[in-house]
Short mmCIF file of C-alpha atoms in Angstrom, two decimals:
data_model
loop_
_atom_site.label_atom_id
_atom_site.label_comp_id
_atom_site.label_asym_id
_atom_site.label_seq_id
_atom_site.Cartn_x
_atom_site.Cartn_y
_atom_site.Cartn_z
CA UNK A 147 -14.50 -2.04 20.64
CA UNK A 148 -14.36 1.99 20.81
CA UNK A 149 -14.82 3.72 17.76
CA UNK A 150 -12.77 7.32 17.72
CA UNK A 151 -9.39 5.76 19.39
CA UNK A 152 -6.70 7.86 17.92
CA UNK A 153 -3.91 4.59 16.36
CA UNK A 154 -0.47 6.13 16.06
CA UNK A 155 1.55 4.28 12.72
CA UNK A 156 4.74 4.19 12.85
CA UNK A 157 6.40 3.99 9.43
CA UNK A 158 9.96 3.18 8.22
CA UNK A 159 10.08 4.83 4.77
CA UNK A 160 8.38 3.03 1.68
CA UNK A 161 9.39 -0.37 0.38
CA UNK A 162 9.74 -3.86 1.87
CA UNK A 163 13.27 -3.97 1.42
CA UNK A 164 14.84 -0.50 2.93
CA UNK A 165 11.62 1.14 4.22
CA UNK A 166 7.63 0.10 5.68
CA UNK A 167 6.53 -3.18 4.18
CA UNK A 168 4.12 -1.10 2.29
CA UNK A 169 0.90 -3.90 1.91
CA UNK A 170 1.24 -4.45 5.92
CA UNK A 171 1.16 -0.27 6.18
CA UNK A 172 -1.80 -0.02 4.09
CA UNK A 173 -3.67 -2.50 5.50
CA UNK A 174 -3.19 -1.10 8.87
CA UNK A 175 -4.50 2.23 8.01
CA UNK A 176 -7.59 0.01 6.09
CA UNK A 177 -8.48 -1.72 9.29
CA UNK A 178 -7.77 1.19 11.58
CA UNK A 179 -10.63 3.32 9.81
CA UNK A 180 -13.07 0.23 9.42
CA UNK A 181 -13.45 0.36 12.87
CA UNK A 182 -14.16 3.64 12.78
CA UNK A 183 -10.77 4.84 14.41
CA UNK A 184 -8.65 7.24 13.18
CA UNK A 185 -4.73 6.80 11.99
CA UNK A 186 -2.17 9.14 12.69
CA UNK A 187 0.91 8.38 10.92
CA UNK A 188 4.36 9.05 12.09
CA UNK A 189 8.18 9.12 11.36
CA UNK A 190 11.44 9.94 12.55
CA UNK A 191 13.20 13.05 10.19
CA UNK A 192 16.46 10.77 9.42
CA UNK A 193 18.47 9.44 6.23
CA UNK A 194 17.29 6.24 4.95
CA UNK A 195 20.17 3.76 6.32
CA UNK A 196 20.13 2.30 2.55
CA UNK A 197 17.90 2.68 -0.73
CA UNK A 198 17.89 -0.49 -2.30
CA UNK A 199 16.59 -0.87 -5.85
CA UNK A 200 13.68 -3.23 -5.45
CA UNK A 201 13.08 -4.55 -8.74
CA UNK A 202 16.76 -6.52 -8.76
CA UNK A 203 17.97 -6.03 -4.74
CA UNK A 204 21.08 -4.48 -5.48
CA UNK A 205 21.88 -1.07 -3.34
CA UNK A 206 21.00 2.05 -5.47
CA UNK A 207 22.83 5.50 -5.59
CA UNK A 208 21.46 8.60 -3.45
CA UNK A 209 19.59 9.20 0.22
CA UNK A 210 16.70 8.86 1.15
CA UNK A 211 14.54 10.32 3.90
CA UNK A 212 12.55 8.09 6.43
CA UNK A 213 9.79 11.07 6.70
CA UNK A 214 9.80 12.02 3.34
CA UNK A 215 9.92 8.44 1.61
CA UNK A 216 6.98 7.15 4.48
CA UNK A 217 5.02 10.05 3.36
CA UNK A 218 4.49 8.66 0.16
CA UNK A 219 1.70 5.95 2.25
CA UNK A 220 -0.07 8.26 4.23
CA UNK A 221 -0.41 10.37 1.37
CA UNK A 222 1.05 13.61 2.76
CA UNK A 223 -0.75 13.21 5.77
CA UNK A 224 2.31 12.53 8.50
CA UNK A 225 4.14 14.02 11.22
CA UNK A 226 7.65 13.85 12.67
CA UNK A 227 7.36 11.19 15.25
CA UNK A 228 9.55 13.39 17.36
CA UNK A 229 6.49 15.68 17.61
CA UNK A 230 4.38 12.92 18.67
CA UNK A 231 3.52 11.77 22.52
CA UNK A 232 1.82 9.26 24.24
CA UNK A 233 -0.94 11.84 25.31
CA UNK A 234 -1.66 12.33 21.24
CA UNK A 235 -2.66 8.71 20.78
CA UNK A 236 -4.84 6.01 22.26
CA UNK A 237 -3.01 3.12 20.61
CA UNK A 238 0.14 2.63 18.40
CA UNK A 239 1.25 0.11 15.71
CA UNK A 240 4.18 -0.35 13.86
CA UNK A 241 4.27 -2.48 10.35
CA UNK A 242 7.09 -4.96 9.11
CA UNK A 243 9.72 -4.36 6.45
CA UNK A 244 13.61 -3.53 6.34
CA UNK A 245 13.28 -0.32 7.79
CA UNK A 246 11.91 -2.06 11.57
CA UNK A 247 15.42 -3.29 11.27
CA UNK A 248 17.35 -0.60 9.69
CA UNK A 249 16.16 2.62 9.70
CA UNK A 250 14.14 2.07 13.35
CA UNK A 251 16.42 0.09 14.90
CA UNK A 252 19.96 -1.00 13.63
CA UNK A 253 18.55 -4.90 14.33
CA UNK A 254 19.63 -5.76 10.71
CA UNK A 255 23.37 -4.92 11.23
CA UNK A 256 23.68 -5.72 14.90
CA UNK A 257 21.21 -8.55 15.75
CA UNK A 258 20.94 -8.98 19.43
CA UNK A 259 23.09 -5.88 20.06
CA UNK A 260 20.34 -3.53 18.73
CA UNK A 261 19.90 -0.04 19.67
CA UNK A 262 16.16 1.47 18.55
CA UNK A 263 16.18 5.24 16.90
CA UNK A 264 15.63 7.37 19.79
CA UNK A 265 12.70 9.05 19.07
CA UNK A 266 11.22 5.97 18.70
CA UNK A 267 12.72 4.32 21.74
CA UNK A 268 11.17 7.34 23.66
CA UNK A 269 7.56 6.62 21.96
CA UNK A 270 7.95 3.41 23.10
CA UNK A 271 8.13 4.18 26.65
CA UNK A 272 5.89 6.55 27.14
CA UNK A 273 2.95 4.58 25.51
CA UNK A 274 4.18 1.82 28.30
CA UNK A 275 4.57 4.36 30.87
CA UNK A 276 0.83 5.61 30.19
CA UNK A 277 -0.66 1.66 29.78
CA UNK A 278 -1.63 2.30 26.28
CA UNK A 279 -1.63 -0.51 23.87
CA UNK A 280 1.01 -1.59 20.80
CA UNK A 281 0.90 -3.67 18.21
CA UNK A 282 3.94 -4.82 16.32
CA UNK A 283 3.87 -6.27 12.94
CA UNK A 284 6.19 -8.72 11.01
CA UNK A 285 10.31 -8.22 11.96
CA UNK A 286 8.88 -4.96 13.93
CA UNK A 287 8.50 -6.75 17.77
CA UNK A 288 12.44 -6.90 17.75
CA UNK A 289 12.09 -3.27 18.96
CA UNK A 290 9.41 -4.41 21.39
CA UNK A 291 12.13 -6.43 22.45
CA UNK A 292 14.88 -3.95 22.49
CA UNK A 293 13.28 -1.87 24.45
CA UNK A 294 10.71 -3.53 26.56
CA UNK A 295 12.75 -6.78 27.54
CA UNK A 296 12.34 -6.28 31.01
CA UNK A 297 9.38 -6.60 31.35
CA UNK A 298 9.40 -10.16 29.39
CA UNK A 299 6.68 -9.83 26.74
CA UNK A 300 5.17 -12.67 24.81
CA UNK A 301 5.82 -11.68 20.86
CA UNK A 302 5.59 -13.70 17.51
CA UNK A 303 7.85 -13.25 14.95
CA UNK A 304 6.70 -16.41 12.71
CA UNK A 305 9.03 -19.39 12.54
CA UNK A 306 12.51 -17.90 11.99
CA UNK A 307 14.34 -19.28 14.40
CA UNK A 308 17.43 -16.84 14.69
CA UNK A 309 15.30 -13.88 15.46
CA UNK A 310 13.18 -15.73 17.74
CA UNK A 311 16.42 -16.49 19.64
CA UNK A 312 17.30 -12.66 19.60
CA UNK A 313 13.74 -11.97 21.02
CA UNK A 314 14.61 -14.79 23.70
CA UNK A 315 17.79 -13.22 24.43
CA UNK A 316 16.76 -10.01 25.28
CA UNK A 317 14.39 -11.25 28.39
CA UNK A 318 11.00 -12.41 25.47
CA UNK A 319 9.22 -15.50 25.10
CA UNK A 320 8.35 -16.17 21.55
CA UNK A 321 4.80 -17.36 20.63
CA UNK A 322 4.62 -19.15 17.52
CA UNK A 323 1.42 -18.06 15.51
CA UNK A 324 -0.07 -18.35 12.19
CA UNK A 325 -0.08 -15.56 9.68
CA UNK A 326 -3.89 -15.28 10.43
CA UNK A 327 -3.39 -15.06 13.81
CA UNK A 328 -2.64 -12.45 16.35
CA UNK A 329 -1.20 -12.83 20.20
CA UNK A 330 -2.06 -10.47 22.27
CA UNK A 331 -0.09 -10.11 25.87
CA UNK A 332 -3.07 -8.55 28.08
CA UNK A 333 -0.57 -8.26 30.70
CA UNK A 334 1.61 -5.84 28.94
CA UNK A 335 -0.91 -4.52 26.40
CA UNK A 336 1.69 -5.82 23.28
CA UNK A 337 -0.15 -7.77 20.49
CA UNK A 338 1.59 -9.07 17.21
CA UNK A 339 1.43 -10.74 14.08
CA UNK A 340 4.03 -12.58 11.78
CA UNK A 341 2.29 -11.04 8.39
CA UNK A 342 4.94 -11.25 5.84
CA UNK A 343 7.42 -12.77 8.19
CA UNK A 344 5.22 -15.74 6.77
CA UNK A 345 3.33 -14.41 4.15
CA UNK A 346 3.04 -16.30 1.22
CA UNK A 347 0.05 -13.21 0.15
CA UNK A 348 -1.54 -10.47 1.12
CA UNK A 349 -4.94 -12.20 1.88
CA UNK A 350 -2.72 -13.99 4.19
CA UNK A 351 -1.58 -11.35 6.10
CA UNK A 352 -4.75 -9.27 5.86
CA UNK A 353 -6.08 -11.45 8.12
CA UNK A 354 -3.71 -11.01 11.20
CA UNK A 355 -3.41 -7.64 10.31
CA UNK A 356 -7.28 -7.07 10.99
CA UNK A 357 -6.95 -9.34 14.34
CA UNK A 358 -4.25 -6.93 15.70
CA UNK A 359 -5.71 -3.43 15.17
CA UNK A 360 -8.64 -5.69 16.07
CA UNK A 361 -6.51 -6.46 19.36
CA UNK A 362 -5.22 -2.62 19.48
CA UNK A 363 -8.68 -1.18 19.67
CA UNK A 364 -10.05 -3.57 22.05
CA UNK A 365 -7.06 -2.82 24.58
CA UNK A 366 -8.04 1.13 23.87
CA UNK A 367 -11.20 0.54 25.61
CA UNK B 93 -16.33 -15.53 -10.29
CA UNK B 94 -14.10 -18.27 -12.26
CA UNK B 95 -11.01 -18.77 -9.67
CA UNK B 96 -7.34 -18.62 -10.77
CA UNK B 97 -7.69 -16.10 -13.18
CA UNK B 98 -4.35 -13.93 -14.11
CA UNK B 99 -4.39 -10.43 -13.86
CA UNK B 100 -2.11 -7.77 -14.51
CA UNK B 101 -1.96 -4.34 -12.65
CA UNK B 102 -0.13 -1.96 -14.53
CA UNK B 103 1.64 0.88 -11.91
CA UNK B 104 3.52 4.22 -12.42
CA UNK B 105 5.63 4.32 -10.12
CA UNK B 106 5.10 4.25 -6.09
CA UNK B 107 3.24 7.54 -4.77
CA UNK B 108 0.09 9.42 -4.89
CA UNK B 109 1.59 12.38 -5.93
CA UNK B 110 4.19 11.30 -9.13
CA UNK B 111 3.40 7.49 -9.11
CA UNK B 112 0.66 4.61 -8.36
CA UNK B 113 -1.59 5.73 -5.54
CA UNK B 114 -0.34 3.29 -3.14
CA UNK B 115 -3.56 2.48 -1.48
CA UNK B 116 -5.28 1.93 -4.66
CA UNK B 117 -2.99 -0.14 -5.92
CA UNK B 118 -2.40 -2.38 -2.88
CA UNK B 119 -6.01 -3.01 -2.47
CA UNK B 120 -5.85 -3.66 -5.50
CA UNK B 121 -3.60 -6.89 -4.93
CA UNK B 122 -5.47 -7.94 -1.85
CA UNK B 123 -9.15 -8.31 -3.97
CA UNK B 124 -7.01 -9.97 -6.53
CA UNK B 125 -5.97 -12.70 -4.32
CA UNK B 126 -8.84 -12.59 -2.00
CA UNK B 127 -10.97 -14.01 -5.36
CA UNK B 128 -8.29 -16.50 -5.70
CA UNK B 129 -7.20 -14.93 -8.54
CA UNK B 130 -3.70 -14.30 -9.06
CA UNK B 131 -2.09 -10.73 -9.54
CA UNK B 132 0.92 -10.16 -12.45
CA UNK B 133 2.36 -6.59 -11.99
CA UNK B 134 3.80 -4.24 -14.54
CA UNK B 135 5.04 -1.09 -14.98
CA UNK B 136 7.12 0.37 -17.96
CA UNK B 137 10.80 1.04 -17.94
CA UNK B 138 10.85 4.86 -18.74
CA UNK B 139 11.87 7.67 -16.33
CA UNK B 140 9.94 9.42 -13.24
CA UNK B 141 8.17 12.66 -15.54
CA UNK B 142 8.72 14.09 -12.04
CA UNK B 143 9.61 13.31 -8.38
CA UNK B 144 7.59 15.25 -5.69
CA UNK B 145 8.07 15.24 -1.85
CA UNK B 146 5.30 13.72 -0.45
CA UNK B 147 5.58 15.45 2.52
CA UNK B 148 5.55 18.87 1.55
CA UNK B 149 4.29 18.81 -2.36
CA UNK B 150 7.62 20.29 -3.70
CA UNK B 151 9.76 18.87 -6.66
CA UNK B 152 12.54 17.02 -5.40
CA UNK B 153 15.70 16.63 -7.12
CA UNK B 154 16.71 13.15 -8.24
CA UNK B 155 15.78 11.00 -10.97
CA UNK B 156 13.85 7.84 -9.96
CA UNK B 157 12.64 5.33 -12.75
CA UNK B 158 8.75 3.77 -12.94
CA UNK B 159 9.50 0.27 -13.26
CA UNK B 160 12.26 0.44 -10.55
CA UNK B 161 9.79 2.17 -7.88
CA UNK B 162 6.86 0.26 -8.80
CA UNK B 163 8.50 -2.62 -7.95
CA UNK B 164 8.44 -1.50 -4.82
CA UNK B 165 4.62 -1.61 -4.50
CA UNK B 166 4.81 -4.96 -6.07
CA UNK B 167 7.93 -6.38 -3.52
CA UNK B 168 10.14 -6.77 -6.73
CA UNK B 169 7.47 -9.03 -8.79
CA UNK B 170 7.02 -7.07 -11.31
CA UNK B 171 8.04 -6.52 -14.82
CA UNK B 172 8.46 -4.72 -17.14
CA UNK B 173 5.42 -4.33 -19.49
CA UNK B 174 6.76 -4.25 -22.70
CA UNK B 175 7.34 -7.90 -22.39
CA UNK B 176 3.64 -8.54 -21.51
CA UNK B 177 0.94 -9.21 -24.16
CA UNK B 178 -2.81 -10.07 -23.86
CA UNK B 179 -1.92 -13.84 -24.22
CA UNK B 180 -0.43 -13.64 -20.98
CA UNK B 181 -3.34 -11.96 -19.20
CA UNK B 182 -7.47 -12.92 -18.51
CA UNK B 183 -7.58 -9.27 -17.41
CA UNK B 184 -6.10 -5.99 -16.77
CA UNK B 185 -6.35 -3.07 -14.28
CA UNK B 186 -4.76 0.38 -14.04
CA UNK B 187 -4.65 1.98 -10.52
CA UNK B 188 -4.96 6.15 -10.10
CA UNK B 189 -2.03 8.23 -8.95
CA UNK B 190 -0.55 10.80 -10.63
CA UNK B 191 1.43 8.76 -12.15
CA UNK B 192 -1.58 7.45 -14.43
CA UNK B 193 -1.48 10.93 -15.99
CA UNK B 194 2.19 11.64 -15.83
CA UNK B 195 4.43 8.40 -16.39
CA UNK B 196 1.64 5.91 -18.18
CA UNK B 197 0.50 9.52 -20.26
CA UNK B 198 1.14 12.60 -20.62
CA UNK B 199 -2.61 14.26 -19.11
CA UNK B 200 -1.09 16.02 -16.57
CA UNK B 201 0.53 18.65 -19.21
CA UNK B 202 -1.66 18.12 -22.04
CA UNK B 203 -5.31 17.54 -21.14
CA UNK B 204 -7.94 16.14 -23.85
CA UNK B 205 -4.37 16.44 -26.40
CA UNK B 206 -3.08 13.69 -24.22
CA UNK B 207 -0.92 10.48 -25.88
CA UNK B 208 -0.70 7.09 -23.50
CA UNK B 209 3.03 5.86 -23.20
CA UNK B 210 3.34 3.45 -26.44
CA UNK B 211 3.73 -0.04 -24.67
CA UNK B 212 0.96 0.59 -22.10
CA UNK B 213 -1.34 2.10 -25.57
CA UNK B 214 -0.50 -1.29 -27.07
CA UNK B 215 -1.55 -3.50 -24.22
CA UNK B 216 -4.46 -1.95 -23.89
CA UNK B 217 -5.53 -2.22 -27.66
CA UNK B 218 -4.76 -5.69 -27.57
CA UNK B 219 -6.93 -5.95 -24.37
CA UNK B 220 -9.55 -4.47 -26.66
CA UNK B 221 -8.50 -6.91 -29.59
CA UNK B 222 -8.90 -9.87 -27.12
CA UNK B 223 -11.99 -9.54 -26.08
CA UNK B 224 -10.54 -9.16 -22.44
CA UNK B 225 -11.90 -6.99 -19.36
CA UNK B 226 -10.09 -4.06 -18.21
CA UNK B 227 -10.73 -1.77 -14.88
CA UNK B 228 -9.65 1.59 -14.60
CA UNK B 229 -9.54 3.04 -11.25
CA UNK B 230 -9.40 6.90 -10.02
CA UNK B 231 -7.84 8.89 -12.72
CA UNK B 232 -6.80 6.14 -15.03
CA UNK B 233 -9.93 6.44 -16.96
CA UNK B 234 -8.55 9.13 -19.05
CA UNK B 235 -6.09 6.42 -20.68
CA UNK B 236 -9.10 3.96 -21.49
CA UNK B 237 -10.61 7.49 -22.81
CA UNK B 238 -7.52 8.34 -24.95
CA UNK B 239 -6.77 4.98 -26.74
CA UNK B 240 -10.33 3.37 -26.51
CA UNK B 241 -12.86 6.79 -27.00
CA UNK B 242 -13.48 5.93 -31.24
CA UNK B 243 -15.76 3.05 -28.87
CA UNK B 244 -17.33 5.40 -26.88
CA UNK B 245 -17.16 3.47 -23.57
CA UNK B 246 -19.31 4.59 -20.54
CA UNK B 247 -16.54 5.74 -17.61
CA UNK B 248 -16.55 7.07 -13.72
CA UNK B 249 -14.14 10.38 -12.57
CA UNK B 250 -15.86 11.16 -9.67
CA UNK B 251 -17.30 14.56 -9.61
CA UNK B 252 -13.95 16.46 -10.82
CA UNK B 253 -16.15 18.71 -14.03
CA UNK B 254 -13.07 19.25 -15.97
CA UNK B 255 -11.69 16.01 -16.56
CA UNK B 256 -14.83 14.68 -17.19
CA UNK B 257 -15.59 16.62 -19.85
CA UNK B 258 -11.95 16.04 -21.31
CA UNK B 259 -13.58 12.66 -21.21
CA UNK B 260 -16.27 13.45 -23.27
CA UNK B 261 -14.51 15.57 -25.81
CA UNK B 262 -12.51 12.13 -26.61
CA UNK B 263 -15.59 10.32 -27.49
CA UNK B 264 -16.52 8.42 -23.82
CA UNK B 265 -19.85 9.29 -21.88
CA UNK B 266 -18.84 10.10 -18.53
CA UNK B 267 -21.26 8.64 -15.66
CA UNK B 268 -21.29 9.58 -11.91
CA UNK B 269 -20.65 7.13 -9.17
CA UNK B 270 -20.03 7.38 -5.68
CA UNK B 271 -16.71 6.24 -4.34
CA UNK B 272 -17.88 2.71 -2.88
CA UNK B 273 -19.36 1.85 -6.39
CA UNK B 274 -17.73 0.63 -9.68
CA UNK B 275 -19.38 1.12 -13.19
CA UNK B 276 -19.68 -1.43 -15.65
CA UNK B 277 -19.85 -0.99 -19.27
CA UNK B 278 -20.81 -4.39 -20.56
CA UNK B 279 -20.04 -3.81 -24.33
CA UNK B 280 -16.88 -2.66 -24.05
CA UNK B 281 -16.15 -4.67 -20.89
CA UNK B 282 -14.63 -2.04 -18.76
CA UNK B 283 -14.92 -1.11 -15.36
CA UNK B 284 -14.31 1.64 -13.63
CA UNK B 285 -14.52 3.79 -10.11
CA UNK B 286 -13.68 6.99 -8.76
CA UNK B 287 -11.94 5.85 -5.64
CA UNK B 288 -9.51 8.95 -4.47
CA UNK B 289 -11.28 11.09 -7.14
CA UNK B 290 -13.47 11.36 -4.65
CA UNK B 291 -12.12 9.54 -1.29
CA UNK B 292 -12.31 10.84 1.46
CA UNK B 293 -10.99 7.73 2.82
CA UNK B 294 -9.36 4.26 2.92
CA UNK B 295 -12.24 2.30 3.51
CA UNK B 296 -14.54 3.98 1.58
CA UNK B 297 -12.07 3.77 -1.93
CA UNK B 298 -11.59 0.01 -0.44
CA UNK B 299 -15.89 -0.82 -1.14
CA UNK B 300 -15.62 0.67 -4.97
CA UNK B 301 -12.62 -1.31 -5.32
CA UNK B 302 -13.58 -4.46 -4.32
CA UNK B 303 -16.55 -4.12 -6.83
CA UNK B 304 -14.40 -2.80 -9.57
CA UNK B 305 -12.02 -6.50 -9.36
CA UNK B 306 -15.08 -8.48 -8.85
CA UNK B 307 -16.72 -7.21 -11.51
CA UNK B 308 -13.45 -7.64 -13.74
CA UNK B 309 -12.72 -11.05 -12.48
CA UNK B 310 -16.73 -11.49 -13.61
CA UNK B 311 -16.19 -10.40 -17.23
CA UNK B 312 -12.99 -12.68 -17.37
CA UNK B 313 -15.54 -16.03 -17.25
#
């Protein structure tokens, strides 16, 4: 385990239902500086693709902006991912929540027939191109899948069976794991966690959360 | 440490800089349930006094209401505090943020002439009237110094001069502690600790939180 690694975060906004799953985000960033590594958060400059009023789940009024609205975890401290390369970070992770599937990626309105945000499609590859490690947290390996499918990664995405099929489809093998468990492909430096994808509570998915940055760091080294 | 205890964690809203501190309050949770003790989250139903960008520090337009972002924080269990009373709770903890001294009072304008938002002024006199622990993290002290200072209880700010001697005008000794401790005051059974008062980090406000719940859980038995 290196201590210094520089861990890229990639949030979605703020909210587990049309932004970062905000428990798996802070819990990243907790475990990323108990190692004694240091997080660099990042976010792509683009409208919200819904704000959704979480205390009754019914779509609110107004836009929202991914940076702006993921800001609100790193406390200020966050950069447009579109300023961000591969040769800025040693390792990068991505939490859960609706905004993996919405504001990342359009998984939650086209399923299979995703397309990832660009900028973060281009992350993506160039963390893959330079053999640095990702983690992917919750619903966020779909966009492992999306855009690494050819190269057949082993992902978990807990026990729902429609979005395992979709990771399937797209050239994966799903790994079913525990919510205080982490899989890490060594092969193709990916490791993930179900986290709230199970749940039931956040000592739950503390616990995989700590194995993958665990994971992350090692695969740094 | 008596197991299954139930206790609240009121929040203001979903952002360092005009809500809950986010990291605060979600480590918050996680002690909560890592002492299997179970976490009840409120918030009251009252306007935003403000909604910053987080990623610049300007106002933004837009109203946004406490309860409603909170619930964010809190994955949309949550409610509304006014329908919460002492009976319901073993104990009770207020995470920092600005929105401690902008949504849950009015600090941020007023200073020592500050008034606590009526419903969260009477839970926490019936807190008092109960006999039950309370834990006030980062800048939320000022509330237990506003409704509670005829009792003079013993409190943390960090090292920030001036509101610690708004503190002490209301009646409350304040008492330095560093950021991975939490102070008890037996008597009046509140805890406290300075967390992002002082920071400068994640893990280090995780240590002083983890001792402020434990010690709260503690004072429950």
């Amino acid at each position: 385990m290196r201590k210094g690694m520089r861990i890229g975060v990639v949030l979605s906004g703020c909210g587990v239902y049309d932004g970062a799953e905000i428990h798996e985000s802070v819990l990243t960033l907790l475990e990323i500086e108990r190692l004694g590594c240091e997080s660099f958060c990042l976010a792509p400059d683009i409208p919200q693709s819904r704000v959704i009023n979480h205390l009754d789940g019914s779509v609110s009024g107004g836009e929202r902006n991914v940076l702006e609205e993921s800001a609100r975890i790193a406390r200020g401290e966050i950069k447009n991912i579109s300023q961000a390369g591969a040769n800025d970070l040693d390792g990068l992770i991505f939490p859960g929540g609706s905004g993996a599937a919405g504001n990342l990626s359009d998984y939650a309105l086209k399923g299979k027939d995703l397309t990832v945000t660009p900028e973060v499609e281009r992350l993506i590859n160039e963390m893959r191109e330079s053999r640095k490690p990702m983690g992917f947290i919750c619903i966020a390996p779909v966009l492992a899948a999306a855009v690494l499918g050819e190269y057949s990664p082993s992902l978990t995405i807990g026990n729902d069976t429609a979005t395992a099929g979709v990771i399937e489809t797209l050239g994966c093998r799903h790994v079913e794991k525990g919510v205080s468990e982490a899989h890490t492909d060594e092969e193709n430096l990916i490791v993930s966690t179900p986290a709230y994808m199970l749940g039931p509570g956040i000592s739950d998915i503390s616990r995989g959360i700590r194995k993958l940055v665990e994971e992350v760091v090692r695969l740094c080294g």
